[in-house]
mmCIF file of C-alpha atoms and ligand atoms in Angstrom:
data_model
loop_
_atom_site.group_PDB
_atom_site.id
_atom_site.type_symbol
_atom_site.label_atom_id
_atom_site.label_comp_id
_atom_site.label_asym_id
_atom_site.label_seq_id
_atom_site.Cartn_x
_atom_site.Cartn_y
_atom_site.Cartn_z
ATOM 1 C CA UNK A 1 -21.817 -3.056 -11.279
ATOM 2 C CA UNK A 2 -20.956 -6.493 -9.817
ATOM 3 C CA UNK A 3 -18.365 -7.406 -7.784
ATOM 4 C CA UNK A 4 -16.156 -9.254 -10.393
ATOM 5 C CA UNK A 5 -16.188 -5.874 -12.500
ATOM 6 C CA UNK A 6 -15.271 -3.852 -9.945
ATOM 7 C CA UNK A 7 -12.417 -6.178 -8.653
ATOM 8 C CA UNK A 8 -11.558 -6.357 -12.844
ATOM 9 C CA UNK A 9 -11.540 -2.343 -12.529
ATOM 10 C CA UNK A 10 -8.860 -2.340 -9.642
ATOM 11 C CA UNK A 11 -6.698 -4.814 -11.407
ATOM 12 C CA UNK A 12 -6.965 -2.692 -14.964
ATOM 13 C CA UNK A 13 -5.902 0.348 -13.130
ATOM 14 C CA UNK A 14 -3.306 -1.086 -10.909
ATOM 15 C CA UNK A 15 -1.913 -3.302 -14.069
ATOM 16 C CA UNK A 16 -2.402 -6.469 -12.319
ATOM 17 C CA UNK A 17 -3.647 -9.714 -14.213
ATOM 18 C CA UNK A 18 -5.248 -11.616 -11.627
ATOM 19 C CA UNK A 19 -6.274 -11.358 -8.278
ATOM 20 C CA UNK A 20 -3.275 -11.365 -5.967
ATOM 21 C CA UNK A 21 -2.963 -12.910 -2.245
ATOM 22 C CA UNK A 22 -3.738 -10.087 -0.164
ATOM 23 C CA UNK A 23 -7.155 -8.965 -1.916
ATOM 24 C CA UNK A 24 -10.026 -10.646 -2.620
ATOM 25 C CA UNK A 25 -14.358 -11.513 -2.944
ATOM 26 C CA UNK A 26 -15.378 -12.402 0.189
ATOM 27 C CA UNK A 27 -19.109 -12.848 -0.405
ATOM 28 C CA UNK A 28 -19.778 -11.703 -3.976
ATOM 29 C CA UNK A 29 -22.236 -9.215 -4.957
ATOM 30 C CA UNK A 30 -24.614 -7.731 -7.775
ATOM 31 C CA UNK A 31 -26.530 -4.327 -9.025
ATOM 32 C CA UNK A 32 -24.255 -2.352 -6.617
ATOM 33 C CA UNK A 33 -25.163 1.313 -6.443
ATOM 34 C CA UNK A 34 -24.129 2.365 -2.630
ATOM 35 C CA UNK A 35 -21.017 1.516 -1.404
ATOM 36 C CA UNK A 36 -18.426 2.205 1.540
ATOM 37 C CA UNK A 37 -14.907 2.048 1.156
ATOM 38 C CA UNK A 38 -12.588 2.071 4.198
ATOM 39 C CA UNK A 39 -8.915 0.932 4.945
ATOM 40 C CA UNK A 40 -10.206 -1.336 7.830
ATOM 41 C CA UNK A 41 -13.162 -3.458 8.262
ATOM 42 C CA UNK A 42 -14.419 -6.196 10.573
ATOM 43 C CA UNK A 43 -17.280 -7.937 11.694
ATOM 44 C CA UNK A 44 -18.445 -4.618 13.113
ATOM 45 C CA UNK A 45 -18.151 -2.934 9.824
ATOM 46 C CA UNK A 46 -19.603 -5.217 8.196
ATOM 47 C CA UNK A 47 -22.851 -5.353 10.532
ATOM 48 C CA UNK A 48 -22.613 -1.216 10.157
ATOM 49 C CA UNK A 49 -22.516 -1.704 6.527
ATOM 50 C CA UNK A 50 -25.505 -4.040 6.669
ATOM 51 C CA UNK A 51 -27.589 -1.587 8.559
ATOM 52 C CA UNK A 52 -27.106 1.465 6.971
ATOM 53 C CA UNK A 53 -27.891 -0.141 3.649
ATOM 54 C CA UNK A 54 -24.646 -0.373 1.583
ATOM 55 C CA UNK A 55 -24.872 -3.101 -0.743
ATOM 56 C CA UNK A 56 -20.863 -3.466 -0.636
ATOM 57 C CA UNK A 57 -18.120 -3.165 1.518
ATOM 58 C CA UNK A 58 -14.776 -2.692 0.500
ATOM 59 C CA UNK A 59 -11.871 -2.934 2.547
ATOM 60 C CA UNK A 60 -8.159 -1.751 2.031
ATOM 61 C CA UNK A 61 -6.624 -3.628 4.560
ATOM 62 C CA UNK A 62 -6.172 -7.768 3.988
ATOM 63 C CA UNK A 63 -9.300 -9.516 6.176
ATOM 64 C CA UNK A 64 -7.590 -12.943 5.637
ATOM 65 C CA UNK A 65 -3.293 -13.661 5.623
ATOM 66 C CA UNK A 66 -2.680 -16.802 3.955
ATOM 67 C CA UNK A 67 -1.230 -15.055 0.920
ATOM 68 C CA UNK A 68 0.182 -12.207 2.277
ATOM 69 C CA UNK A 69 3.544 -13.603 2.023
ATOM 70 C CA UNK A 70 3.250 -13.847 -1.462
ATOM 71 C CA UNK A 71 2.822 -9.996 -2.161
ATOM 72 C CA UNK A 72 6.286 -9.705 -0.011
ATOM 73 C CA UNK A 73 7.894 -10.886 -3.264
ATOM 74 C CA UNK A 74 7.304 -7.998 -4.983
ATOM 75 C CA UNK A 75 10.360 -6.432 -2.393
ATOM 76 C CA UNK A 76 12.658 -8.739 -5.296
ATOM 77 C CA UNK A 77 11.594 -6.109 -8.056
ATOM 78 C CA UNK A 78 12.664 -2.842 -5.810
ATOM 79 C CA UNK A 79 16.057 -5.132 -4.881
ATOM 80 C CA UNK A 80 16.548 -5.541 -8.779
ATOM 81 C CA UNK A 81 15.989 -2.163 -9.972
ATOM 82 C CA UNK A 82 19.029 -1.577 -8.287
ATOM 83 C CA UNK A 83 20.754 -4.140 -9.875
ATOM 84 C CA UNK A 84 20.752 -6.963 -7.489
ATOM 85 C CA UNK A 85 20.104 -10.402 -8.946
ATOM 86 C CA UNK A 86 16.941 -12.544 -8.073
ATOM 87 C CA UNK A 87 19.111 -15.258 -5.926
ATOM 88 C CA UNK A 88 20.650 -12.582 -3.901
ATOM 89 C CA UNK A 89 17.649 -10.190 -3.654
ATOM 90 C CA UNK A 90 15.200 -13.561 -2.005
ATOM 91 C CA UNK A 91 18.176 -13.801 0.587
ATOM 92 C CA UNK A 92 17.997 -9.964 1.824
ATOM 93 C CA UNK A 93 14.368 -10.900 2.301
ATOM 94 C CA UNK A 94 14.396 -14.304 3.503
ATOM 95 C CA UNK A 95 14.024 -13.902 6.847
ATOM 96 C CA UNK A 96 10.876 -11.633 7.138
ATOM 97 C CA UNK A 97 9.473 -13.908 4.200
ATOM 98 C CA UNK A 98 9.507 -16.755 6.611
ATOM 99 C CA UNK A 99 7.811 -14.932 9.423
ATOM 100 C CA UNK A 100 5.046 -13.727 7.088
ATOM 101 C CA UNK A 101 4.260 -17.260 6.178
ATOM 102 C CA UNK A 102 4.625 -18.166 9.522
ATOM 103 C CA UNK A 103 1.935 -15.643 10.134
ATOM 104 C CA UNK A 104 -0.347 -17.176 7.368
ATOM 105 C CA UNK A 105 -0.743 -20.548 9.870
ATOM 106 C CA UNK A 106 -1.120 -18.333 12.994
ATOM 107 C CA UNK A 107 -3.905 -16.197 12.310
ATOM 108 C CA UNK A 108 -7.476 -17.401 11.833
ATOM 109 C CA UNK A 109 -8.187 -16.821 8.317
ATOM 110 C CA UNK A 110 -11.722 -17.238 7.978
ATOM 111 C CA UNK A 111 -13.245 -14.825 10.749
ATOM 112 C CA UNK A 112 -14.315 -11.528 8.727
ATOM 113 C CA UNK A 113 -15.226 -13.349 5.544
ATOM 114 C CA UNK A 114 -17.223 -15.643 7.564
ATOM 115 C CA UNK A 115 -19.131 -12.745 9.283
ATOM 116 C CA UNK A 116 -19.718 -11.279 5.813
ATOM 117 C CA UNK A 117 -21.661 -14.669 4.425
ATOM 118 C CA UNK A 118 -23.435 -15.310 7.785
ATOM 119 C CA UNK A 119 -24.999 -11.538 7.088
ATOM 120 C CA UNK A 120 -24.824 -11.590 3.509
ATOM 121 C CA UNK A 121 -23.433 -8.899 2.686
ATOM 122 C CA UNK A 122 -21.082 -8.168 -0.381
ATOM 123 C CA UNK A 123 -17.728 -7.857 0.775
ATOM 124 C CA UNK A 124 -14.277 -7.326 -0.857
ATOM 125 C CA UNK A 125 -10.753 -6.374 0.238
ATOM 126 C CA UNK A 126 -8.555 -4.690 -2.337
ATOM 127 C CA UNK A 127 -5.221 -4.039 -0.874
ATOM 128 C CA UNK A 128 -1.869 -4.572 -3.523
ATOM 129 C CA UNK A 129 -3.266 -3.209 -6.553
ATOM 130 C CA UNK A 130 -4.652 0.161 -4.953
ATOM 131 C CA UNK A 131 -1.348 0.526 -3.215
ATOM 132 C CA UNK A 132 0.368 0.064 -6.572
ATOM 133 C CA UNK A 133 -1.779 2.889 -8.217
ATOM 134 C CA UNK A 134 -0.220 4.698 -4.974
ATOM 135 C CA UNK A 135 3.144 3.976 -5.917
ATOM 136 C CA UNK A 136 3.180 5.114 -9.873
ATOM 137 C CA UNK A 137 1.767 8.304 -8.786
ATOM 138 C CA UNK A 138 4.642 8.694 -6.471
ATOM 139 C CA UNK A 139 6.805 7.337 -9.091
ATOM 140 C CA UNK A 140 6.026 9.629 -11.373
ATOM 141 C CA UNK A 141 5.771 12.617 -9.419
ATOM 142 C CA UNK A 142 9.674 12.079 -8.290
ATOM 143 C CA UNK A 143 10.333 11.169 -12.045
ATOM 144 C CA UNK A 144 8.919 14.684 -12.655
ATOM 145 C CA UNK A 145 10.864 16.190 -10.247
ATOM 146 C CA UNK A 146 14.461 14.621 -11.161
ATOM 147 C CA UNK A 147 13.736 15.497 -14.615
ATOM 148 C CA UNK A 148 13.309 19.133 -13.690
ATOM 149 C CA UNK A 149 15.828 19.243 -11.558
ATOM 150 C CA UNK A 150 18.607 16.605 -11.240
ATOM 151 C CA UNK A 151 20.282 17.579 -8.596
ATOM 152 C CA UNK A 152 16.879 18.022 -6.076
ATOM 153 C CA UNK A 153 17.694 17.548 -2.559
ATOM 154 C CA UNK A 154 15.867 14.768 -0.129
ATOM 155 C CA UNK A 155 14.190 18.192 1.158
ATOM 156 C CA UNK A 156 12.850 19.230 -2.077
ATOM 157 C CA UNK A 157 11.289 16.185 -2.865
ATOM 158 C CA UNK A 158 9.745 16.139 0.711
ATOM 159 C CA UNK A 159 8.522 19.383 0.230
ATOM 160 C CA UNK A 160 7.130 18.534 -3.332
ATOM 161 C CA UNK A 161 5.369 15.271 -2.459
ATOM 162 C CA UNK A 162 3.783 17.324 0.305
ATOM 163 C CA UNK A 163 1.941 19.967 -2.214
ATOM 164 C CA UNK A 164 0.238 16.745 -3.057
ATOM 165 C CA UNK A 165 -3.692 15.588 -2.726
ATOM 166 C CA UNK A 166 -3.880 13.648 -0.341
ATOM 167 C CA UNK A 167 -0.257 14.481 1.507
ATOM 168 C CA UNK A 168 -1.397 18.418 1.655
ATOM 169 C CA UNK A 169 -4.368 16.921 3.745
ATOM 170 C CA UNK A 170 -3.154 14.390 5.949
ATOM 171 C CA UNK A 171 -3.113 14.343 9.869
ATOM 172 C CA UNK A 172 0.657 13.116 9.348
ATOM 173 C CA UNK A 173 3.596 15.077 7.636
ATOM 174 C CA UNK A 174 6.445 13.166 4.851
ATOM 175 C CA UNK A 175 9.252 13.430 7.037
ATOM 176 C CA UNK A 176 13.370 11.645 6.899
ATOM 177 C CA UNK A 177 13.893 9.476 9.806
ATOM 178 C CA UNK A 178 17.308 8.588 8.166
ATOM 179 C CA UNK A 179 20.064 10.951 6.324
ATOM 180 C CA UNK A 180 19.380 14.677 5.907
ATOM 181 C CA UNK A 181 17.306 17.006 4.170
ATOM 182 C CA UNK A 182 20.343 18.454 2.205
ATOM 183 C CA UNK A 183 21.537 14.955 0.580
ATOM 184 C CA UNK A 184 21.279 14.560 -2.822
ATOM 185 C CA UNK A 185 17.355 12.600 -3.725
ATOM 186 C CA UNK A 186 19.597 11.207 -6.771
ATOM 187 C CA UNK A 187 18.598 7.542 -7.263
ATOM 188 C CA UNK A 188 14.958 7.038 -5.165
ATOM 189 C CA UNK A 189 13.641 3.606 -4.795
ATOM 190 C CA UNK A 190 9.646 4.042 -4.175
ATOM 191 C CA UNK A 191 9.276 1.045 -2.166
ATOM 192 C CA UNK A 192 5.651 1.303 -1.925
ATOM 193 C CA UNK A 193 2.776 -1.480 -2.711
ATOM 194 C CA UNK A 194 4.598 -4.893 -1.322
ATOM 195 C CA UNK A 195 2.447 -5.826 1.484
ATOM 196 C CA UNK A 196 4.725 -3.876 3.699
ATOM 197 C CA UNK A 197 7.610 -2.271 3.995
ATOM 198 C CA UNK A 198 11.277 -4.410 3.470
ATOM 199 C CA UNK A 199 12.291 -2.900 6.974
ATOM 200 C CA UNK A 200 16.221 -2.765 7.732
ATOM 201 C CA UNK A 201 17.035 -5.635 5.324
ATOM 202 C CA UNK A 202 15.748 -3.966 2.069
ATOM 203 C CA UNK A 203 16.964 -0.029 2.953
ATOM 204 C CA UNK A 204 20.601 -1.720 3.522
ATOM 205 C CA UNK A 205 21.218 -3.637 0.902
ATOM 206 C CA UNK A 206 19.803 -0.626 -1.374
ATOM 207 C CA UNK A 207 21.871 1.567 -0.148
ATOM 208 C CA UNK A 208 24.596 -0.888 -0.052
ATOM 209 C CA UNK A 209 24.044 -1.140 -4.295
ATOM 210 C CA UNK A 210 23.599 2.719 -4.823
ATOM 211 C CA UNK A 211 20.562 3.605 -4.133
ATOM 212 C CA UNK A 212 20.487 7.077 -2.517
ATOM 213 C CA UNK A 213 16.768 7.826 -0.776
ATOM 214 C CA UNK A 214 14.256 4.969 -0.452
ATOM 215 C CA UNK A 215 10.957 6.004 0.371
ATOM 216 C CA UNK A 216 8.710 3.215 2.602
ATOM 217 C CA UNK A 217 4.993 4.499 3.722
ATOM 218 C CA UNK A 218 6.425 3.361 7.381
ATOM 219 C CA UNK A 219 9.208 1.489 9.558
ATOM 220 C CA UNK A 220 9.080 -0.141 12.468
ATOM 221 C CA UNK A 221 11.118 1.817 15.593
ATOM 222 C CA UNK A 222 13.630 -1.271 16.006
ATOM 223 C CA UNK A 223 14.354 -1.283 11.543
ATOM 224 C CA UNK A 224 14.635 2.611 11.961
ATOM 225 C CA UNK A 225 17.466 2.035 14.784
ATOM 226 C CA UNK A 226 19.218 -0.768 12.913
ATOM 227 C CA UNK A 227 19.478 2.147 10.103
ATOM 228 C CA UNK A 228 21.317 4.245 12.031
ATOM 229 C CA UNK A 229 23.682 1.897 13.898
ATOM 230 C CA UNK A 230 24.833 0.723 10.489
ATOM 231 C CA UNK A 231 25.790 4.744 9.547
ATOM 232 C CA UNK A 232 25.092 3.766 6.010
ATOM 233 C CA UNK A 233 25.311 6.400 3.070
ATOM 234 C CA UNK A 234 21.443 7.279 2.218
ATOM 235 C CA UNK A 235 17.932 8.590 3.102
ATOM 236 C CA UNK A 236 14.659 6.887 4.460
ATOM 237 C CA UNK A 237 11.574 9.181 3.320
ATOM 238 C CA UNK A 238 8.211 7.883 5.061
ATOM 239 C CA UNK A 239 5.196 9.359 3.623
ATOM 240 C CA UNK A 240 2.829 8.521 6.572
ATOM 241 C CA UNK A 241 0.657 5.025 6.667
ATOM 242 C CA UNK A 242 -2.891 6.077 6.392
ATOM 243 C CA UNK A 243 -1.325 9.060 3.943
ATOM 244 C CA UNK A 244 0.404 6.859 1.301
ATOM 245 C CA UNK A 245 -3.008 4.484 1.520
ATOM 246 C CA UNK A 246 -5.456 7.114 0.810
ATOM 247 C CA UNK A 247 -3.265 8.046 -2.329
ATOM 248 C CA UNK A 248 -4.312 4.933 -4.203
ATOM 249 C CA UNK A 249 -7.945 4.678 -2.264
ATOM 250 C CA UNK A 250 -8.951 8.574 -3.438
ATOM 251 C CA UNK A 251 -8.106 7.176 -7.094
ATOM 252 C CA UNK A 252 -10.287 3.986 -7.156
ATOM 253 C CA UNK A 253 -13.606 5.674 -4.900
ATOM 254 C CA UNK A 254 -12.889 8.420 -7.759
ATOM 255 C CA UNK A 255 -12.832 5.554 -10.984
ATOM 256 C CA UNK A 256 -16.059 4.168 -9.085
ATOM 257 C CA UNK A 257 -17.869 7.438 -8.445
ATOM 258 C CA UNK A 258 -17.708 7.934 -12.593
ATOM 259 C CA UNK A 259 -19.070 5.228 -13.002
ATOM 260 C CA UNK A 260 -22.018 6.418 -11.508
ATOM 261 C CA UNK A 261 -21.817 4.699 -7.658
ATOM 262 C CA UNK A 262 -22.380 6.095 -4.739
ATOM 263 C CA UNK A 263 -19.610 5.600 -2.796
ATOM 264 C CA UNK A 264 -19.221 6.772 0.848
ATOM 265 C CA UNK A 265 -15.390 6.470 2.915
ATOM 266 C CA UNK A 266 -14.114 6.187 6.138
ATOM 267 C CA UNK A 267 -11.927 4.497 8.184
ATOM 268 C CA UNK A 268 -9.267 6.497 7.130
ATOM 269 C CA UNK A 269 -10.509 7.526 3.845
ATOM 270 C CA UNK A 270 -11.804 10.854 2.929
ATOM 271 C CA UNK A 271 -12.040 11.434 -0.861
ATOM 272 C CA UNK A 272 -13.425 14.937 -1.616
ATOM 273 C CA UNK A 273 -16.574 14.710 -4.412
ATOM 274 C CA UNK A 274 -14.983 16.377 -7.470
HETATM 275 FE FE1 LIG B 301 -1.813 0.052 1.659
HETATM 276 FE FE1 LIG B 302 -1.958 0.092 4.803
#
């Protein structure tokens, strides 16, 4: 494989239709057989990569930020599933919007892909669209669950997503920083694969339009105690950083191992052979 096919595989099984802003070909590649997958990579994982003879490196984690920002719209879709309109749903976001593209001018976007053409070696980051094959599994599997059972509580949908691969194996546990165990799951926002999570400002005005558990990956300490000053009705699920990554990670080094690669993980990543 090259690496435009296997940046065409992520976006077929993620349902994207071009590349978007966080991911991307750093220094493009041909006749890959070995590669390494890992959420984070550097300079120093590059070099690493180099040496031990990979002929691609791909990253979860974006190497450059300029279009970060622009996967932070995707919070709009979560705001309008429950039933906010687009004006309203860019103004619960506006303010961390701004700070993202803020970000874009601060950081120094060239460093890593720079490192990866002065060695030459192949080099992609796919971020969004393996987090979104993260999120429709998770979808689904509380789908499944509310279909069974209608009246699940917060717990049992915990306790479900934990039987899980990879959440049965992870160093971190699903737990509910906000509302109890015993609530009602009842409507569930997955608010999963939008660069990050939408913080204080997204759980709120979810819970503010009826939404009754959101799940994030992660939230900061300071968004978590802005949630429970504001003593609003709902639950916060986080499913654990590195956790909710690997979900969508396992699934692509999987789609790449049948198609014959060798594919080796770390960083993070630990995708059993099948
Ligand atoms: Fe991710
Ligand atoms: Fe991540």
């Amino acid at each position: 494989m090259n690496t435009d096919e296997i940046m065409h595989l992520a976006l077929e099984l993620s349902g994207f239709t071009e590349v978007p802003g966080d991911s991307g070909t750093w220094y493009p590649g041909a006749n890959i057989r070995r590669v390494l997958v890992g959420i984070d990579a550097g300079p120093a994982e590059l070099k690493i990569a180099k040496d031990l003879g990979f002929d691609l490196l791909i990253a979860h984690h974006p190497v450059e930020r300029a279009g970060f920002w622009k996967v932070f719209l995707r919070q709009v879709d979560f705001l309008k599933e429950a039933g906010m309109g687009e004006a309203e749903a860019l103004q619960v976001i506006d303010e961390r919007l701004e700070a993202l593209k803020l970000q874009a001018h601060v950081t120094n976007n060239d460093h890593v892909p720079s490192v990866a053409r002065l060695l030459g070696m192949p080099f992609m980051n796919l971020h969004v669209p393996l987090d979104e094959i993260g999120r429709r599994t998770v979808r689904a599997r509380v789908d499944a669950l509310l279909a069974a059972n209608p009246s699940a509580t917060v717990g049992e949908l915990v306790d479900d997503l934990e039987q899980m691969d990879p959440f049965n194996r992870a160093a971190t546990r699903i737990e509910v920083p906000y509302g109890r165990r015993a609530n009602r799951a009842g409507r569930v926002v997955v608010g999963m694969a939008a660069a990050t999570n939408g913080g204080f400002p997204v759980a709120r005005a979810l819970f503010e339009h009826g939404v009754d558990t959101v799940l994030y990956m992660h939230i900061a300490p300071e968004d978590l105690k802005k949630l429970r000053e504001s003593g609003l009705r709902g639950s916060l699920v986080v499913v654990g950083h590195i956790a909710g990554d690997s979900l969508g990670l396992d699934a692509f080094v999987r789609a790449l191992r049948q198609r014959g690669l060798e594919v080796v993980t770390f960083s993070g990543i630990d995708t059993p052979e099948m």
